[in-house]
Amino acid sequence: MFKIKISIDALVNSHYNLMCHCAYISNFNIKRNLTEQKEETAFWSVEVKELIYLPIEKLTEGMELARNIPGINPMLPFAVSGCKLSERMICRMKTIGVQGAYICTAITQGIEPEDFVEPELKTKMLTSIRDVFDQSLKKFTFQSSRQVYEEIAKVAESVVMNVLNKDKYLFQMIDIRDYDGYTYSHSLYVGILSVLLGKYIGLSISNLNDLALCGLLHDIGKTDIPIDITNKPGPLTKDEFEIMKQHPSLSYKKLGDHIVISQTVLQGVQTHHEKFDGTGYPFGLSGKDIPLYARILAIADVYDALNSTRPYRKAWSPRRIFDYLTSCSNTHFDPELLTAFLHCVSAYPIGTIVHLSDGSSAVVKDNTPGFSLRPIIRFISPPQKAGRDVDLSCELFNLTIIDDDEC
């Protein structure tokens, strides 16, 4: 999901240098501080397969996948955990829009990314969302509309229970998605992010269920927009954008006409493109006149969209996304909700490789709520720093993470 500046050659070389460094210590028995020696030896000598996340442009032939790469059909992975990457596979992954992959490595012992949603549950959710969107393309009958609601309501309940069962508020997930599955995964993550924010501000379970429905269904009206517009690999023309702007009202009509669903959900879906300063659509509502669910959806929608690679652009870097969201406070977004949201998401999920302002490289070990851009890291290079953990939120020196677009 994240586009972090680091040369894979540098990563591989740093790992090689570290192994040589340890071998040098072992072979020549250099006398040094006993505590440091034990810590370094313990960290690097244990041969266990851990995993890190690398963006697609950093993958190379021969790397071993640590997790499945999903295919167009959520039930059929493109590639399975344990297989070795080939140049052909990497090229194909780029073609279908896969943004990166988890690979096996021995350099991050004890650092295990946590799935915000378990892979099996996520697959079931995405399959249900796909079924609902596919059904919306057909003529609704009483029976089919009832089935659609029951299916999406179960997904909404699963989203809420999944969020409520998390000890932390932080959302930290690297999503390995493709272009064709964007609509479904985007709907799922807007639902998850919205519920996470709703939980943070203290909404009831009933309200969280409605909020989840809003997120899952907010774009269902796009099924009535010509596919050459929704899937256009580039910016929309003025006329095309006017057509695209109809999708919130189309969602409202499609759901209101065929599915028994609460008015608050319908209003949230219809107004999620309103802006806090009144410049949004379809009604030009402003401030607290915009329904609460819509104000929440607006933030989650933009965050996930910018965090995703599309056919016409790459995903934005974490700092760029946070800077953009902050710049839109009180114009596009409700400032109070935005502040709360930025406490709920981590810019750099656990397992992400990052490049630092002093030229060193590190892997994200953990995150601290309220310090989304300053995680806890473990150095992997240079050798003299390797294995040392640093909490950037407490770091007295001006050490920061550098993204590609900051160079």
Short mmCIF file of C-alpha atoms in Angstrom, two decimals:
data_model
loop_
_atom_site.label_atom_id
_atom_site.label_comp_id
_atom_site.label_asym_id
_atom_site.label_seq_id
_atom_site.Cartn_x
_atom_site.Cartn_y
_atom_site.Cartn_z
CA MET A 1 0.00 0.00 0.00
CA PHE A 2 2.79 2.27 0.78
CA LYS A 3 5.39 3.64 -1.51
CA ILE A 4 8.48 3.94 0.67
CA LYS A 5 11.85 5.07 -0.65
CA ILE A 6 14.40 2.32 -0.28
CA SER A 7 16.54 0.54 -2.83
CA ILE A 8 16.04 -3.21 -2.72
CA ASP A 9 19.71 -3.53 -3.66
CA ALA A 10 20.54 -1.49 -0.59
CA LEU A 11 18.30 -3.72 1.53
CA VAL A 12 19.84 -6.92 0.20
CA ASN A 13 23.36 -5.49 0.45
CA SER A 14 22.74 -4.27 3.99
CA HIS A 15 21.50 -7.74 4.96
CA TYR A 16 24.59 -9.31 3.34
CA ASN A 17 26.87 -6.84 5.07
CA LEU A 18 25.21 -7.60 8.39
CA MET A 19 25.75 -11.33 7.96
CA CYS A 20 29.38 -10.66 7.05
CA HIS A 21 29.67 -8.39 10.06
CA CYS A 22 28.39 -11.14 12.36
CA ALA A 23 30.68 -13.70 10.72
CA TYR A 24 33.62 -11.36 11.26
CA ILE A 25 32.77 -11.12 14.95
CA SER A 26 32.42 -14.90 15.20
CA ASN A 27 35.59 -15.78 13.27
CA PHE A 28 37.93 -13.27 14.88
CA ASN A 29 36.33 -13.16 18.31
CA ILE A 30 36.58 -9.40 18.61
CA LYS A 31 36.29 -8.31 22.21
CA ARG A 32 33.57 -5.76 22.72
CA ASN A 33 30.92 -4.88 25.25
CA LEU A 34 29.41 -8.21 26.33
CA THR A 35 25.84 -6.91 26.45
CA GLU A 36 26.01 -5.46 22.93
CA GLN A 37 27.59 -8.64 21.61
CA LYS A 38 24.86 -10.85 23.07
CA GLU A 39 22.10 -8.60 21.79
CA GLU A 40 23.50 -8.47 18.26
CA THR A 41 24.25 -12.19 18.13
CA ALA A 42 20.80 -13.07 19.47
CA PHE A 43 19.10 -10.86 16.94
CA TRP A 44 20.92 -11.98 13.82
CA SER A 45 21.83 -15.62 14.50
CA VAL A 46 18.30 -17.00 14.88
CA GLU A 47 17.32 -18.42 11.51
CA VAL A 48 13.56 -18.02 11.38
CA LYS A 49 11.44 -16.89 8.48
CA GLU A 50 9.71 -13.62 9.22
CA LEU A 51 8.12 -11.25 6.77
CA ILE A 52 8.26 -7.69 5.57
CA TYR A 53 6.22 -5.76 3.05
CA LEU A 54 7.84 -4.41 -0.11
CA PRO A 55 6.16 -2.26 -2.77
CA ILE A 56 5.91 -3.79 -6.24
CA GLU A 57 8.86 -1.83 -7.65
CA LYS A 58 11.18 -3.34 -5.01
CA LEU A 59 10.31 -7.00 -5.69
CA THR A 60 12.92 -9.10 -7.46
CA GLU A 61 13.08 -12.57 -8.94
CA GLY A 62 13.65 -15.33 -6.41
CA MET A 63 11.98 -13.66 -3.44
CA GLU A 64 9.66 -15.98 -1.49
CA LEU A 65 6.09 -14.89 -0.88
CA ALA A 66 5.06 -14.88 2.76
CA ARG A 67 1.36 -14.35 2.02
CA ASN A 68 -1.03 -15.03 -0.82
CA ILE A 69 -1.50 -12.51 -3.63
CA PRO A 70 -5.25 -12.23 -4.34
CA GLY A 71 -6.57 -12.75 -7.83
CA ILE A 72 -9.52 -11.16 -9.61
CA ASN A 73 -11.72 -13.78 -7.93
CA PRO A 74 -11.25 -13.38 -4.15
CA MET A 75 -11.49 -17.16 -3.75
CA LEU A 76 -8.65 -17.86 -6.22
CA PRO A 77 -5.27 -16.31 -5.33
CA PHE A 78 -2.95 -15.13 -8.10
CA ALA A 79 -0.01 -16.63 -6.21
CA VAL A 80 0.24 -18.55 -2.95
CA SER A 81 2.46 -18.18 0.08
CA GLY A 82 5.76 -20.00 -0.28
CA CYS A 83 6.18 -19.65 -4.03
CA LYS A 84 9.25 -17.94 -5.48
CA LEU A 85 8.70 -14.84 -7.58
CA SER A 86 9.74 -14.83 -11.22
CA GLU A 87 10.19 -11.80 -13.48
CA ARG A 88 7.10 -12.88 -15.40
CA MET A 89 5.02 -13.01 -12.21
CA ILE A 90 6.23 -9.58 -11.13
CA CYS A 91 5.37 -8.10 -14.54
CA ARG A 92 1.91 -9.66 -14.36
CA MET A 93 1.41 -8.31 -10.83
CA LYS A 94 2.23 -4.83 -12.11
CA THR A 95 -0.23 -5.27 -14.98
CA ILE A 96 -3.17 -6.20 -12.75
CA GLY A 97 -2.34 -3.45 -10.27
CA VAL A 98 -0.90 -5.34 -7.30
CA GLN A 99 0.82 -2.72 -5.17
CA GLY A 100 3.28 -4.90 -3.28
CA ALA A 101 3.76 -8.15 -1.39
CA TYR A 102 4.91 -9.66 1.88
CA ILE A 103 8.18 -11.56 1.43
CA CYS A 104 10.08 -13.92 3.71
CA THR A 105 13.19 -12.61 5.42
CA ALA A 106 15.28 -13.39 8.48
CA ILE A 107 16.07 -9.77 9.30
CA THR A 108 12.88 -8.84 11.17
CA GLN A 109 12.67 -11.47 13.89
CA GLY A 110 9.79 -10.83 16.27
CA ILE A 111 8.07 -8.28 14.05
CA GLU A 112 4.78 -9.73 12.86
CA PRO A 113 2.24 -7.56 11.02
CA GLU A 114 -1.22 -7.95 12.50
CA ASP A 115 -4.14 -8.49 10.14
CA PHE A 116 -6.82 -5.94 10.99
CA VAL A 117 -9.18 -8.35 9.23
CA GLU A 118 -8.32 -12.04 9.13
CA PRO A 119 -7.62 -13.13 5.52
CA GLU A 120 -10.41 -15.73 5.44
CA LEU A 121 -12.97 -13.28 6.82
CA LYS A 122 -11.78 -10.60 4.40
CA THR A 123 -12.24 -13.00 1.47
CA LYS A 124 -15.79 -13.81 2.58
CA MET A 125 -16.58 -10.12 2.97
CA LEU A 126 -15.23 -9.24 -0.47
CA THR A 127 -17.13 -12.12 -2.06
CA SER A 128 -20.39 -10.93 -0.46
CA ILE A 129 -19.77 -7.34 -1.56
CA ARG A 130 -19.06 -8.53 -5.11
CA ASP A 131 -22.31 -10.54 -5.09
CA VAL A 132 -24.30 -7.51 -3.92
CA PHE A 133 -22.81 -5.26 -6.61
CA ASP A 134 -23.37 -7.92 -9.26
CA GLN A 135 -26.99 -8.31 -8.16
CA SER A 136 -27.50 -4.56 -8.37
CA LEU A 137 -26.78 -4.77 -12.11
CA LYS A 138 -29.83 -7.00 -12.54
CA LYS A 139 -33.50 -6.24 -12.10
CA PHE A 140 -34.37 -6.47 -8.42
CA THR A 141 -37.21 -8.72 -7.32
CA PHE A 142 -38.69 -8.79 -3.83
CA GLN A 143 -36.80 -11.98 -3.07
CA SER A 144 -33.48 -10.82 -4.51
CA SER A 145 -33.62 -7.45 -2.74
CA ARG A 146 -34.28 -9.21 0.56
CA GLN A 147 -31.33 -11.54 -0.05
CA VAL A 148 -29.11 -8.59 -0.93
CA TYR A 149 -29.96 -6.78 2.28
CA GLU A 150 -29.45 -9.88 4.43
CA GLU A 151 -26.08 -10.55 2.82
CA ILE A 152 -24.74 -7.01 3.14
CA ALA A 153 -26.15 -6.68 6.68
CA LYS A 154 -24.11 -9.74 7.71
CA VAL A 155 -20.98 -8.14 6.27
CA ALA A 156 -21.76 -4.92 8.15
CA GLU A 157 -22.15 -6.82 11.42
CA SER A 158 -18.86 -8.63 10.78
CA VAL A 159 -17.11 -5.31 10.15
CA VAL A 160 -18.45 -3.86 13.41
CA MET A 161 -17.58 -6.93 15.49
CA ASN A 162 -14.12 -7.05 13.94
CA VAL A 163 -13.45 -3.41 14.87
CA LEU A 164 -14.93 -3.72 18.36
CA ASN A 165 -12.76 -6.76 19.10
CA LYS A 166 -9.56 -4.83 18.42
CA ASP A 167 -7.70 -3.61 21.49
CA LYS A 168 -6.18 -0.72 19.60
CA TYR A 169 -7.94 1.98 17.65
CA LEU A 170 -5.13 2.06 15.10
CA PHE A 171 -5.94 0.83 11.62
CA GLN A 172 -2.77 -0.64 10.16
CA MET A 173 -3.23 -2.77 7.13
CA ILE A 174 -1.20 -3.13 3.98
CA ASP A 175 -3.73 -4.12 1.38
CA ILE A 176 -2.54 -6.30 -1.50
CA ARG A 177 -5.26 -5.52 -4.01
CA ASP A 178 -5.60 -5.32 -7.78
CA TYR A 179 -7.29 -2.88 -10.13
CA ASP A 180 -10.25 -5.14 -10.89
CA GLY A 181 -11.03 -5.67 -7.23
CA TYR A 182 -10.73 -2.00 -6.31
CA THR A 183 -14.47 -1.26 -6.09
CA TYR A 184 -15.08 -4.10 -3.64
CA SER A 185 -12.01 -3.60 -1.47
CA HIS A 186 -12.60 0.17 -1.45
CA SER A 187 -16.16 -0.37 -0.25
CA LEU A 188 -14.95 -2.73 2.47
CA TYR A 189 -12.23 -0.41 3.74
CA VAL A 190 -14.43 2.66 3.70
CA GLY A 191 -16.79 0.63 5.87
CA ILE A 192 -13.99 -0.46 8.22
CA LEU A 193 -12.43 3.00 8.49
CA SER A 194 -15.81 4.62 9.07
CA VAL A 195 -16.68 2.18 11.86
CA LEU A 196 -13.24 2.65 13.41
CA LEU A 197 -13.82 6.41 13.56
CA GLY A 198 -17.37 5.86 14.80
CA LYS A 199 -16.05 3.66 17.60
CA TYR A 200 -13.47 6.29 18.51
CA ILE A 201 -16.11 9.02 18.90
CA GLY A 202 -18.38 6.73 20.93
CA LEU A 203 -21.22 5.73 18.60
CA SER A 204 -23.54 2.91 19.71
CA ILE A 205 -23.38 -0.56 18.15
CA SER A 206 -26.65 0.13 16.32
CA ASN A 207 -25.20 3.31 14.84
CA LEU A 208 -21.97 1.51 13.96
CA ASN A 209 -23.95 -1.12 12.03
CA ASP A 210 -25.71 1.62 10.07
CA LEU A 211 -22.38 3.36 9.47
CA ALA A 212 -20.88 0.12 8.17
CA LEU A 213 -23.79 -0.24 5.74
CA CYS A 214 -23.13 3.31 4.53
CA GLY A 215 -19.51 2.50 3.81
CA LEU A 216 -20.21 -0.81 2.12
CA LEU A 217 -22.94 0.63 -0.13
CA HIS A 218 -21.78 4.21 -0.71
CA ASP A 219 -20.64 3.55 -4.29
CA ILE A 220 -23.29 1.06 -5.41
CA GLY A 221 -24.78 3.72 -7.70
CA LYS A 222 -21.64 3.52 -9.83
CA THR A 223 -23.05 0.32 -11.31
CA ASP A 224 -25.43 2.62 -13.22
CA ILE A 225 -22.58 4.79 -14.56
CA PRO A 226 -21.10 3.77 -17.95
CA ILE A 227 -18.14 1.49 -17.36
CA ASP A 228 -15.95 3.49 -19.74
CA ILE A 229 -16.27 6.36 -17.26
CA THR A 230 -15.89 4.43 -13.99
CA ASN A 231 -12.89 2.49 -15.34
CA LYS A 232 -11.32 5.27 -17.39
CA PRO A 233 -7.49 5.07 -17.07
CA GLY A 234 -7.09 8.82 -16.70
CA PRO A 235 -8.72 12.04 -15.51
CA LEU A 236 -12.39 12.53 -16.40
CA THR A 237 -13.53 15.27 -18.74
CA LYS A 238 -15.89 17.92 -17.42
CA ASP A 239 -18.89 16.15 -18.97
CA GLU A 240 -17.77 12.76 -17.65
CA PHE A 241 -17.33 14.19 -14.17
CA GLU A 242 -20.86 15.59 -14.26
CA ILE A 243 -22.10 12.08 -15.02
CA MET A 244 -19.93 10.59 -12.26
CA LYS A 245 -21.35 13.12 -9.78
CA GLN A 246 -24.73 11.42 -10.18
CA HIS A 247 -23.62 8.26 -8.38
CA PRO A 248 -24.57 9.32 -4.81
CA SER A 249 -28.14 10.05 -5.91
CA LEU A 250 -28.20 6.87 -8.00
CA SER A 251 -27.09 4.92 -4.92
CA TYR A 252 -29.85 6.55 -2.87
CA LYS A 253 -32.50 5.69 -5.47
CA LYS A 254 -31.29 2.14 -6.08
CA LEU A 255 -31.24 1.34 -2.36
CA GLY A 256 -34.39 3.28 -1.47
CA ASP A 257 -36.48 1.76 -4.26
CA HIS A 258 -35.49 -1.86 -3.74
CA ILE A 259 -34.09 -2.47 -0.26
CA VAL A 260 -35.70 -1.85 3.11
CA ILE A 261 -32.99 0.23 4.74
CA SER A 262 -32.98 3.08 7.27
CA GLN A 263 -33.27 6.69 6.16
CA THR A 264 -30.09 7.60 8.01
CA VAL A 265 -28.14 5.09 5.92
CA LEU A 266 -29.72 6.41 2.71
CA GLN A 267 -28.88 9.99 3.66
CA GLY A 268 -25.29 9.06 4.49
CA VAL A 269 -24.88 7.35 1.12
CA GLN A 270 -26.50 10.23 -0.78
CA THR A 271 -24.44 13.01 0.83
CA HIS A 272 -20.96 11.51 1.25
CA HIS A 273 -19.57 13.89 -1.39
CA GLU A 274 -20.77 17.02 0.39
CA LYS A 275 -17.98 19.24 1.72
CA PHE A 276 -17.80 21.01 5.04
CA ASP A 277 -17.53 24.44 3.35
CA GLY A 278 -20.60 23.85 1.16
CA THR A 279 -18.81 23.28 -2.16
CA GLY A 280 -19.68 19.58 -2.48
CA TYR A 281 -22.54 17.78 -4.22
CA PRO A 282 -25.38 16.95 -4.78
CA PHE A 283 -27.00 19.59 -2.52
CA GLY A 284 -24.18 21.94 -1.50
CA LEU A 285 -24.75 21.27 2.21
CA SER A 286 -22.26 22.69 4.71
CA GLY A 287 -21.06 22.19 8.27
CA LYS A 288 -23.22 20.18 10.63
CA ASP A 289 -26.09 20.29 8.10
CA ILE A 290 -24.27 17.41 6.44
CA PRO A 291 -25.38 14.15 8.12
CA LEU A 292 -22.84 12.72 10.56
CA TYR A 293 -22.46 9.47 8.64
CA ALA A 294 -21.68 11.40 5.45
CA ARG A 295 -19.05 13.53 7.20
CA ILE A 296 -17.39 10.35 8.43
CA LEU A 297 -17.63 8.63 5.04
CA ALA A 298 -16.10 11.64 3.30
CA ILE A 299 -12.86 11.23 5.25
CA ALA A 300 -12.68 7.43 4.94
CA ASP A 301 -13.52 7.59 1.22
CA VAL A 302 -10.77 10.06 0.34
CA TYR A 303 -8.19 8.39 2.60
CA ASP A 304 -8.65 4.96 1.05
CA ALA A 305 -8.80 6.36 -2.50
CA LEU A 306 -5.50 8.20 -2.12
CA ASN A 307 -3.98 5.15 -0.45
CA SER A 308 -4.76 2.98 -3.49
CA THR A 309 -2.99 2.58 -6.80
CA ARG A 310 -5.29 3.24 -9.74
CA PRO A 311 -4.71 2.62 -13.47
CA TYR A 312 -3.95 6.33 -13.95
CA ARG A 313 -1.82 7.01 -10.84
CA LYS A 314 0.16 5.40 -8.05
CA ALA A 315 -0.93 5.45 -4.44
CA TRP A 316 0.14 8.58 -2.62
CA SER A 317 2.85 8.39 0.02
CA PRO A 318 1.71 8.39 3.67
CA ARG A 319 3.02 11.87 4.48
CA ARG A 320 1.46 13.33 1.34
CA ILE A 321 -1.92 11.83 2.27
CA PHE A 322 -1.75 13.15 5.83
CA ASP A 323 -0.66 16.59 4.62
CA TYR A 324 -3.51 16.67 2.10
CA LEU A 325 -6.15 15.62 4.62
CA THR A 326 -4.89 18.20 7.10
CA SER A 327 -4.95 20.93 4.44
CA CYS A 328 -8.62 20.10 3.76
CA SER A 329 -9.69 20.48 7.39
CA ASN A 330 -12.67 22.83 7.67
CA THR A 331 -13.02 22.98 3.88
CA HIS A 332 -13.64 19.43 2.68
CA PHE A 333 -13.72 17.73 6.08
CA ASP A 334 -15.22 18.27 9.52
CA PRO A 335 -12.13 19.37 11.51
CA GLU A 336 -13.12 17.57 14.72
CA LEU A 337 -13.77 14.29 12.93
CA LEU A 338 -10.56 14.63 10.91
CA THR A 339 -8.49 15.10 14.06
CA ALA A 340 -10.07 11.97 15.53
CA PHE A 341 -9.51 10.03 12.30
CA LEU A 342 -5.81 10.84 12.19
CA HIS A 343 -5.52 9.24 15.64
CA CYS A 344 -7.13 6.06 14.28
CA VAL A 345 -4.87 5.23 11.34
CA SER A 346 -1.18 4.43 11.11
CA ALA A 347 0.70 5.84 8.16
CA TYR A 348 3.32 3.09 8.24
CA PRO A 349 1.90 -0.35 9.15
CA ILE A 350 4.01 -2.90 11.02
CA GLY A 351 6.44 -4.65 8.68
CA THR A 352 6.85 -1.67 6.33
CA ILE A 353 10.41 -0.90 5.25
CA VAL A 354 11.23 2.80 5.58
CA HIS A 355 14.13 5.08 4.65
CA LEU A 356 15.19 7.68 7.20
CA SER A 357 16.51 11.22 6.97
CA ASP A 358 19.99 10.17 8.17
CA GLY A 359 20.34 7.66 5.33
CA SER A 360 19.60 4.59 7.42
CA SER A 361 16.91 1.99 6.75
CA ALA A 362 14.48 0.40 9.19
CA VAL A 363 11.41 -1.76 9.53
CA VAL A 364 8.34 -0.55 11.40
CA LYS A 365 7.97 -2.51 14.64
CA ASP A 366 4.88 -0.84 16.14
CA ASN A 367 2.81 2.34 16.13
CA THR A 368 1.79 4.83 18.80
CA PRO A 369 -1.71 6.39 18.68
CA GLY A 370 -1.49 10.10 17.94
CA PHE A 371 1.92 9.80 16.25
CA SER A 372 0.92 8.30 12.91
CA LEU A 373 3.99 9.57 11.05
CA ARG A 374 6.46 8.63 13.81
CA PRO A 375 6.29 4.87 14.48
CA ILE A 376 8.52 2.61 16.55
CA ILE A 377 11.22 1.27 14.21
CA ARG A 378 14.03 -1.28 14.17
CA PHE A 379 17.15 -0.34 12.23
CA ILE A 380 18.31 -2.78 9.57
CA SER A 381 21.17 -0.66 8.23
CA PRO A 382 23.87 0.53 8.61
CA PRO A 383 25.41 -2.45 10.49
CA GLN A 384 26.39 -0.42 13.55
CA LYS A 385 22.71 0.47 14.12
CA ALA A 386 21.15 -2.83 13.08
CA GLY A 387 18.80 -4.41 15.62
CA ARG A 388 18.35 -1.22 17.63
CA ASP A 389 14.75 -0.15 18.30
CA VAL A 390 13.82 3.53 18.34
CA ASP A 391 10.49 5.16 19.14
CA LEU A 392 10.36 8.10 16.74
CA SER A 393 7.57 9.69 18.77
CA CYS A 394 10.07 10.07 21.63
CA GLU A 395 13.18 10.64 19.52
CA LEU A 396 14.98 13.79 20.62
CA PHE A 397 16.90 14.08 17.36
CA ASN A 398 15.29 15.29 14.17
CA LEU A 399 15.03 11.85 12.61
CA THR A 400 12.16 11.45 10.16
CA ILE A 401 10.89 9.00 7.56
CA ILE A 402 11.52 10.08 3.97
CA ASP A 403 8.98 9.16 1.28
CA ASP A 404 9.78 9.04 -2.44
CA ASP A 405 8.00 12.28 -3.26
CA GLU A 406 10.04 14.15 -0.64
CA CYS A 407 13.34 13.45 -2.36
#
